[in-house]
Amino acid sequence: MAVFDWAQSIASYVLYVLMTFLTDVWKERLKDAAAIVNMLDGLTAIMSVGIAILHDAYIGSYSIILISALAHITGLGFLALSVPPTLSKVLGTCHEQKAACIGKVQHSLFYMALPAIAVGRAGYENLASIFWNEQLIDPNNQKISNEKHCTNLDWINISLWIILLGTYLLSSIESWSVLYGILVVVMVIATIIFLSGTLSYKHVKPQGSPLACVVCVFVAATLKRHLQYPPNTFQLHNPEKVELPLPYTNRLRFLDKASLIVSPALNDNRSKWRLCTVTEVEESKVVLGMFPMWITFLMCGVVRSVGDTYFLEQGNNMENKLGKIRIPILSFFLLFEVSRVITIKIYSLILSSRTQLDQKSSYELRIGVGMLLSVKCCVVAALVETKRLNVLKNCGLQHTADTTVPMSVFWLMPQFLLLGAMDGLVKDGIKQFFYDNCPNSIKTYAEPLAKTAIGVGTILSIVIVTISNKASKIGRRHGWFSVKLNQSRLDYFYWTLACLSFVNLGFYFFVSNRFTSKRRTEEQTFRSNIVVPEQVTFVTVHPTVVPVHPDNMVIQR
């Protein structure tokens, strides 16, 4: 499994520079290349919920990881074949890595590779830890599990050094076909090693997906949309006839029709797509009630998307040498990851020292600080890009397309550090938000729901770029996004993101306060409706008085 981790990590690092491949080899327009990368990342994140439901309801973690590995190998294989030199002899095209040598077959292979890679990444990223934990669980011998855990930590330390070494080795390969071919070989070897332990793996059978019940509630409510609302809860389906784990609420009453009993026959042989329990309906209301908060998280995905696209393209057009040592652009991905991990650790230490801060305030503050860092990140990025364009103008290079700006790439360090810190706090906070507020049966979906919010935001960035570019062309000759970076005005776009992020921060605090107060009101209402059992209170007597007989005890309700 550790070899699989290495292979997936190396593949992620190489795919991180997909933007460079599109702009240098395919000669894609700046915003079009960013749209392709963001679509890939967004789809990978959005698939998280679907993968989780598939795992819980139908297929185990082992099967999904195997399918994901095969999909990843297929996608990387198509990607390697899409590079011009690979099929040049078969297709009769030129050998150079340039746009003129790319035919329709290469285009088709490339766009076939993207969904396969998305499936491969989504399946492994969401189920690797689950599969790992299934293998470590040993209820009969906890000591062995602890030893395995320590061994895993050693493997993690070793893998870190291998990834660092691999980053520098892979960055020295100039042929994209060779680079992607190496990834295919690495993934094939890792998959074979993974399959070699099939007989020794623990296989956990699917137990059903509680999140799928939310879909059933919406379907059942839609099928009964023509019915009248129930006047009271006695007409709702509650087969257990016990106290509800969630308080009955009057909001989103159209969902109550999902638990409305139409006929006794339907009650006896109920279909989950036509009749749901009151508990399932209330859980669906809770999930839908978190939608306003979910919307506020989208802007974080928009800001996060610029790190894999426009930040990277800036670095490719700047001086990347420290003396005689060439600094690979992949180093900034490692810088981003280090910043993300360290920020989470520092925040956890600060939080542990402030014991009076409850969990709800914890995730609210964590997300708020992360959103504030996103504003700062965009401001810093705008200032750095303005300086880069000024250097370009002072050197008389403003009309050149691919010229390297005589400005150190280390100017990008602050925005990568801020972006990593933002990503760590926001993702961790969003996951904690869903875990704290989801019903108990859906808490395991906290991380997939958090990834989905960031994924939708990543795709939303494509829309924002398109709108910004069209709006910037009004009354002007050129928009903010030209064919190449040096003719674009990314600084204006970064300022726009900073303003949108600041507005979103205020919107987040507004929605968060309303959400928290509403949840507290519902919890208080639920507690006030709980029937308090009878308590027996004895009458206080003086020592000189004969103790009260049991028949004279006062009963209070």
PDB file of N, CA and C in Angstrom, residues 271-325:
ATOM      1  N   SER A 271     -41.899   1.056  -0.201  1.00  0.00           N
ATOM      2  CA  SER A 271     -40.726   1.242  -1.037  1.00  0.00           C
ATOM      3  C   SER A 271     -40.030   2.510  -0.574  1.00  0.00           C
ATOM      4  N   LYS A 272     -38.717   2.436  -0.429  1.00  0.00           N
ATOM      5  CA  LYS A 272     -37.981   3.594   0.066  1.00  0.00           C
ATOM      6  C   LYS A 272     -38.058   4.776  -0.883  1.00  0.00           C
ATOM      7  N   TRP A 273     -38.467   4.519  -2.133  1.00  0.00           N
ATOM      8  CA  TRP A 273     -38.599   5.602  -3.109  1.00  0.00           C
ATOM      9  C   TRP A 273     -39.986   6.245  -3.066  1.00  0.00           C
ATOM     10  N   ARG A 274     -40.922   5.678  -2.267  1.00  0.00           N
ATOM     11  CA  ARG A 274     -42.273   6.242  -2.189  1.00  0.00           C
ATOM     12  C   ARG A 274     -42.704   6.556  -0.762  1.00  0.00           C
ATOM     13  N   LEU A 275     -42.085   5.925   0.214  1.00  0.00           N
ATOM     14  CA  LEU A 275     -42.452   6.177   1.607  1.00  0.00           C
ATOM     15  C   LEU A 275     -41.205   6.139   2.474  1.00  0.00           C
ATOM     16  N   CYS A 276     -40.942   7.246   3.149  1.00  0.00           N
ATOM     17  CA  CYS A 276     -39.774   7.361   4.021  1.00  0.00           C
ATOM     18  C   CYS A 276     -40.232   7.599   5.447  1.00  0.00           C
ATOM     19  N   THR A 277     -39.374   7.334   6.392  1.00  0.00           N
ATOM     20  CA  THR A 277     -39.700   7.562   7.794  1.00  0.00           C
ATOM     21  C   THR A 277     -39.507   9.031   8.149  1.00  0.00           C
ATOM     22  N   VAL A 278     -40.085   9.413   9.279  1.00  0.00           N
ATOM     23  CA  VAL A 278     -39.948  10.793   9.745  1.00  0.00           C
ATOM     24  C   VAL A 278     -38.484  11.118  10.018  1.00  0.00           C
ATOM     25  N   THR A 279     -37.760  10.149  10.564  1.00  0.00           N
ATOM     26  CA  THR A 279     -36.336  10.372  10.842  1.00  0.00           C
ATOM     27  C   THR A 279     -35.559  10.651   9.564  1.00  0.00           C
ATOM     28  N   GLU A 280     -35.839   9.885   8.511  1.00  0.00           N
ATOM     29  CA  GLU A 280     -35.153  10.109   7.231  1.00  0.00           C
ATOM     30  C   GLU A 280     -35.481  11.481   6.662  1.00  0.00           C
ATOM     31  N   VAL A 281     -36.722  11.914   6.823  1.00  0.00           N
ATOM     32  CA  VAL A 281     -37.113  13.243   6.335  1.00  0.00           C
ATOM     33  C   VAL A 281     -36.404  14.335   7.116  1.00  0.00           C
ATOM     34  N   GLU A 282     -36.352  14.191   8.431  1.00  0.00           N
ATOM     35  CA  GLU A 282     -35.698  15.218   9.242  1.00  0.00           C
ATOM     36  C   GLU A 282     -34.199  15.272   8.967  1.00  0.00           C
ATOM     37  N   GLU A 283     -33.584  14.122   8.731  1.00  0.00           N
ATOM     38  CA  GLU A 283     -32.166  14.123   8.367  1.00  0.00           C
ATOM     39  C   GLU A 283     -31.947  14.828   7.033  1.00  0.00           C
ATOM     40  N   SER A 284     -32.865  14.641   6.108  1.00  0.00           N
ATOM     41  CA  SER A 284     -32.762  15.334   4.818  1.00  0.00           C
ATOM     42  C   SER A 284     -32.927  16.834   4.992  1.00  0.00           C
ATOM     43  N   LYS A 285     -33.797  17.240   5.911  1.00  0.00           N
ATOM     44  CA  LYS A 285     -33.965  18.669   6.186  1.00  0.00           C
ATOM     45  C   LYS A 285     -32.680  19.275   6.743  1.00  0.00           C
ATOM     46  N   VAL A 286     -32.011  18.520   7.605  1.00  0.00           N
ATOM     47  CA  VAL A 286     -30.751  19.011   8.171  1.00  0.00           C
ATOM     48  C   VAL A 286     -29.714  19.202   7.069  1.00  0.00           C
ATOM     49  N   VAL A 287     -29.615  18.215   6.168  1.00  0.00           N
ATOM     50  CA  VAL A 287     -28.643  18.310   5.075  1.00  0.00           C
ATOM     51  C   VAL A 287     -28.967  19.490   4.170  1.00  0.00           C
ATOM     52  N   LEU A 288     -30.244  19.644   3.811  1.00  0.00           N
ATOM     53  CA  LEU A 288     -30.636  20.756   2.944  1.00  0.00           C
ATOM     54  C   LEU A 288     -30.497  22.094   3.660  1.00  0.00           C
ATOM     55  N   GLY A 289     -30.668  22.090   4.983  1.00  0.00           N
ATOM     56  CA  GLY A 289     -30.524  23.332   5.744  1.00  0.00           C
ATOM     57  C   GLY A 289     -29.105  23.853   5.782  1.00  0.00           C
ATOM     58  N   MET A 290     -28.132  22.996   5.473  1.00  0.00           N
ATOM     59  CA  MET A 290     -26.736  23.430   5.433  1.00  0.00           C
ATOM     60  C   MET A 290     -26.338  24.015   4.079  1.00  0.00           C
ATOM     61  N   PHE A 291     -27.278  24.036   3.141  1.00  0.00           N
ATOM     62  CA  PHE A 291     -26.958  24.518   1.796  1.00  0.00           C
ATOM     63  C   PHE A 291     -26.509  25.981   1.773  1.00  0.00           C
ATOM     64  N   PRO A 292     -27.151  26.901   2.534  1.00  0.00           N
ATOM     65  CA  PRO A 292     -26.642  28.290   2.532  1.00  0.00           C
ATOM     66  C   PRO A 292     -25.192  28.398   2.994  1.00  0.00           C
ATOM     67  N   MET A 293     -24.818  27.617   4.005  1.00  0.00           N
ATOM     68  CA  MET A 293     -23.423  27.619   4.438  1.00  0.00           C
ATOM     69  C   MET A 293     -22.527  27.035   3.355  1.00  0.00           C
ATOM     70  N   TRP A 294     -23.018  26.001   2.689  1.00  0.00           N
ATOM     71  CA  TRP A 294     -22.252  25.349   1.621  1.00  0.00           C
ATOM     72  C   TRP A 294     -21.925  26.341   0.509  1.00  0.00           C
ATOM     73  N   ILE A 295     -22.855  27.241   0.223  1.00  0.00           N
ATOM     74  CA  ILE A 295     -22.632  28.234  -0.834  1.00  0.00           C
ATOM     75  C   ILE A 295     -21.460  29.149  -0.482  1.00  0.00           C
ATOM     76  N   THR A 296     -21.326  29.498   0.789  1.00  0.00           N
ATOM     77  CA  THR A 296     -20.243  30.406   1.181  1.00  0.00           C
ATOM     78  C   THR A 296     -18.869  29.776   1.015  1.00  0.00           C
ATOM     79  N   PHE A 297     -18.810  28.456   0.923  1.00  0.00           N
ATOM     80  CA  PHE A 297     -17.517  27.781   0.770  1.00  0.00           C
ATOM     81  C   PHE A 297     -17.018  27.778  -0.674  1.00  0.00           C
ATOM     82  N   LEU A 298     -17.885  28.084  -1.623  1.00  0.00           N
ATOM     83  CA  LEU A 298     -17.513  27.972  -3.035  1.00  0.00           C
ATOM     84  C   LEU A 298     -16.389  28.924  -3.409  1.00  0.00           C
ATOM     85  N   MET A 299     -16.401  30.115  -2.834  1.00  0.00           N
ATOM     86  CA  MET A 299     -15.384  31.109  -3.190  1.00  0.00           C
ATOM     87  C   MET A 299     -13.991  30.632  -2.788  1.00  0.00           C
ATOM     88  N   CYS A 300     -13.910  29.805  -1.764  1.00  0.00           N
ATOM     89  CA  CYS A 300     -12.607  29.252  -1.374  1.00  0.00           C
ATOM     90  C   CYS A 300     -12.061  28.348  -2.471  1.00  0.00           C
ATOM     91  N   GLY A 301     -12.948  27.598  -3.121  1.00  0.00           N
ATOM     92  CA  GLY A 301     -12.520  26.776  -4.243  1.00  0.00           C
ATOM     93  C   GLY A 301     -12.070  27.605  -5.430  1.00  0.00           C
ATOM     94  N   VAL A 302     -12.713  28.759  -5.623  1.00  0.00           N
ATOM     95  CA  VAL A 302     -12.308  29.654  -6.712  1.00  0.00           C
ATOM     96  C   VAL A 302     -10.882  30.146  -6.491  1.00  0.00           C
ATOM     97  N   VAL A 303     -10.594  30.607  -5.280  1.00  0.00           N
ATOM     98  CA  VAL A 303      -9.250  31.109  -4.974  1.00  0.00           C
ATOM     99  C   VAL A 303      -8.238  29.971  -5.023  1.00  0.00           C
ATOM    100  N   ARG A 304      -8.629  28.808  -4.524  1.00  0.00           N
ATOM    101  CA  ARG A 304      -7.711  27.665  -4.533  1.00  0.00           C
ATOM    102  C   ARG A 304      -7.309  27.281  -5.949  1.00  0.00           C
ATOM    103  N   SER A 305      -8.193  27.467  -6.909  1.00  0.00           N
ATOM    104  CA  SER A 305      -7.927  27.020  -8.278  1.00  0.00           C
ATOM    105  C   SER A 305      -6.809  27.804  -8.948  1.00  0.00           C
ATOM    106  N   VAL A 306      -6.554  29.032  -8.518  1.00  0.00           N
ATOM    107  CA  VAL A 306      -5.518  29.832  -9.184  1.00  0.00           C
ATOM    108  C   VAL A 306      -4.120  29.302  -8.869  1.00  0.00           C
ATOM    109  N   GLY A 307      -3.973  28.533  -7.800  1.00  0.00           N
ATOM    110  CA  GLY A 307      -2.657  28.001  -7.449  1.00  0.00           C
ATOM    111  C   GLY A 307      -2.143  26.986  -8.447  1.00  0.00           C
ATOM    112  N   ASP A 308      -3.056  26.196  -9.028  1.00  0.00           N
ATOM    113  CA  ASP A 308      -2.659  25.170  -9.998  1.00  0.00           C
ATOM    114  C   ASP A 308      -2.634  25.693 -11.430  1.00  0.00           C
ATOM    115  N   THR A 309      -3.003  26.939 -11.620  1.00  0.00           N
ATOM    116  CA  THR A 309      -3.112  27.471 -12.983  1.00  0.00           C
ATOM    117  C   THR A 309      -2.293  28.745 -13.155  1.00  0.00           C
ATOM    118  N   TYR A 310      -2.847  29.858 -12.715  1.00  0.00           N
ATOM    119  CA  TYR A 310      -2.224  31.156 -13.002  1.00  0.00           C
ATOM    120  C   TYR A 310      -0.954  31.387 -12.192  1.00  0.00           C
ATOM    121  N   PHE A 311      -0.937  30.946 -10.923  1.00  0.00           N
ATOM    122  CA  PHE A 311       0.298  31.056 -10.140  1.00  0.00           C
ATOM    123  C   PHE A 311       1.417  30.274 -10.820  1.00  0.00           C
ATOM    124  N   LEU A 312       1.074  29.088 -11.279  1.00  0.00           N
ATOM    125  CA  LEU A 312       2.065  28.228 -11.924  1.00  0.00           C
ATOM    126  C   LEU A 312       2.587  28.859 -13.214  1.00  0.00           C
ATOM    127  N   GLU A 313       1.698  29.463 -13.981  1.00  0.00           N
ATOM    128  CA  GLU A 313       2.114  30.089 -15.232  1.00  0.00           C
ATOM    129  C   GLU A 313       2.993  31.308 -14.967  1.00  0.00           C
ATOM    130  N   GLN A 314       2.729  32.017 -13.882  1.00  0.00           N
ATOM    131  CA  GLN A 314       3.617  33.123 -13.505  1.00  0.00           C
ATOM    132  C   GLN A 314       5.033  32.609 -13.243  1.00  0.00           C
ATOM    133  N   GLY A 315       5.125  31.507 -12.501  1.00  0.00           N
ATOM    134  CA  GLY A 315       6.440  30.956 -12.190  1.00  0.00           C
ATOM    135  C   GLY A 315       7.199  30.501 -13.417  1.00  0.00           C
ATOM    136  N   ASN A 316       6.486  30.019 -14.428  1.00  0.00           N
ATOM    137  CA  ASN A 316       7.144  29.571 -15.656  1.00  0.00           C
ATOM    138  C   ASN A 316       7.692  30.725 -16.485  1.00  0.00           C
ATOM    139  N   ASN A 317       7.277  31.941 -16.186  1.00  0.00           N
ATOM    140  CA  ASN A 317       7.738  33.111 -16.937  1.00  0.00           C
ATOM    141  C   ASN A 317       8.655  34.001 -16.106  1.00  0.00           C
ATOM    142  N   MET A 318       9.271  33.436 -15.072  1.00  0.00           N
ATOM    143  CA  MET A 318      10.168  34.195 -14.211  1.00  0.00           C
ATOM    144  C   MET A 318      11.486  33.436 -14.050  1.00  0.00           C
ATOM    145  N   GLU A 319      12.513  34.145 -13.582  1.00  0.00           N
ATOM    146  CA  GLU A 319      13.825  33.525 -13.377  1.00  0.00           C
ATOM    147  C   GLU A 319      13.727  32.485 -12.262  1.00  0.00           C
ATOM    148  N   ASN A 320      14.146  31.255 -12.575  1.00  0.00           N
ATOM    149  CA  ASN A 320      14.006  30.164 -11.607  1.00  0.00           C
ATOM    150  C   ASN A 320      15.347  29.599 -11.161  1.00  0.00           C
ATOM    151  N   LYS A 321      16.354  30.456 -11.076  1.00  0.00           N
ATOM    152  CA  LYS A 321      17.678  29.999 -10.650  1.00  0.00           C
ATOM    153  C   LYS A 321      18.097  30.689  -9.360  1.00  0.00           C
ATOM    154  N   LEU A 322      18.717  29.897  -8.504  1.00  0.00           N
ATOM    155  CA  LEU A 322      19.319  30.396  -7.274  1.00  0.00           C
ATOM    156  C   LEU A 322      20.817  30.171  -7.406  1.00  0.00           C
ATOM    157  N   GLY A 323      21.507  31.194  -7.902  1.00  0.00           N
ATOM    158  CA  GLY A 323      22.903  31.019  -8.268  1.00  0.00           C
ATOM    159  C   GLY A 323      22.982  30.185  -9.531  1.00  0.00           C
ATOM    160  N   LYS A 324      23.626  29.021  -9.427  1.00  0.00           N
ATOM    161  CA  LYS A 324      23.691  28.105 -10.559  1.00  0.00           C
ATOM    162  C   LYS A 324      22.688  26.957 -10.446  1.00  0.00           C
ATOM    163  N   ILE A 325      21.942  26.956  -9.354  1.00  0.00           N
ATOM    164  CA  ILE A 325      20.975  25.883  -9.118  1.00  0.00           C
ATOM    165  C   ILE A 325      19.623  26.278  -9.707  1.00  0.00           C
TER     166      ILE A 325
END
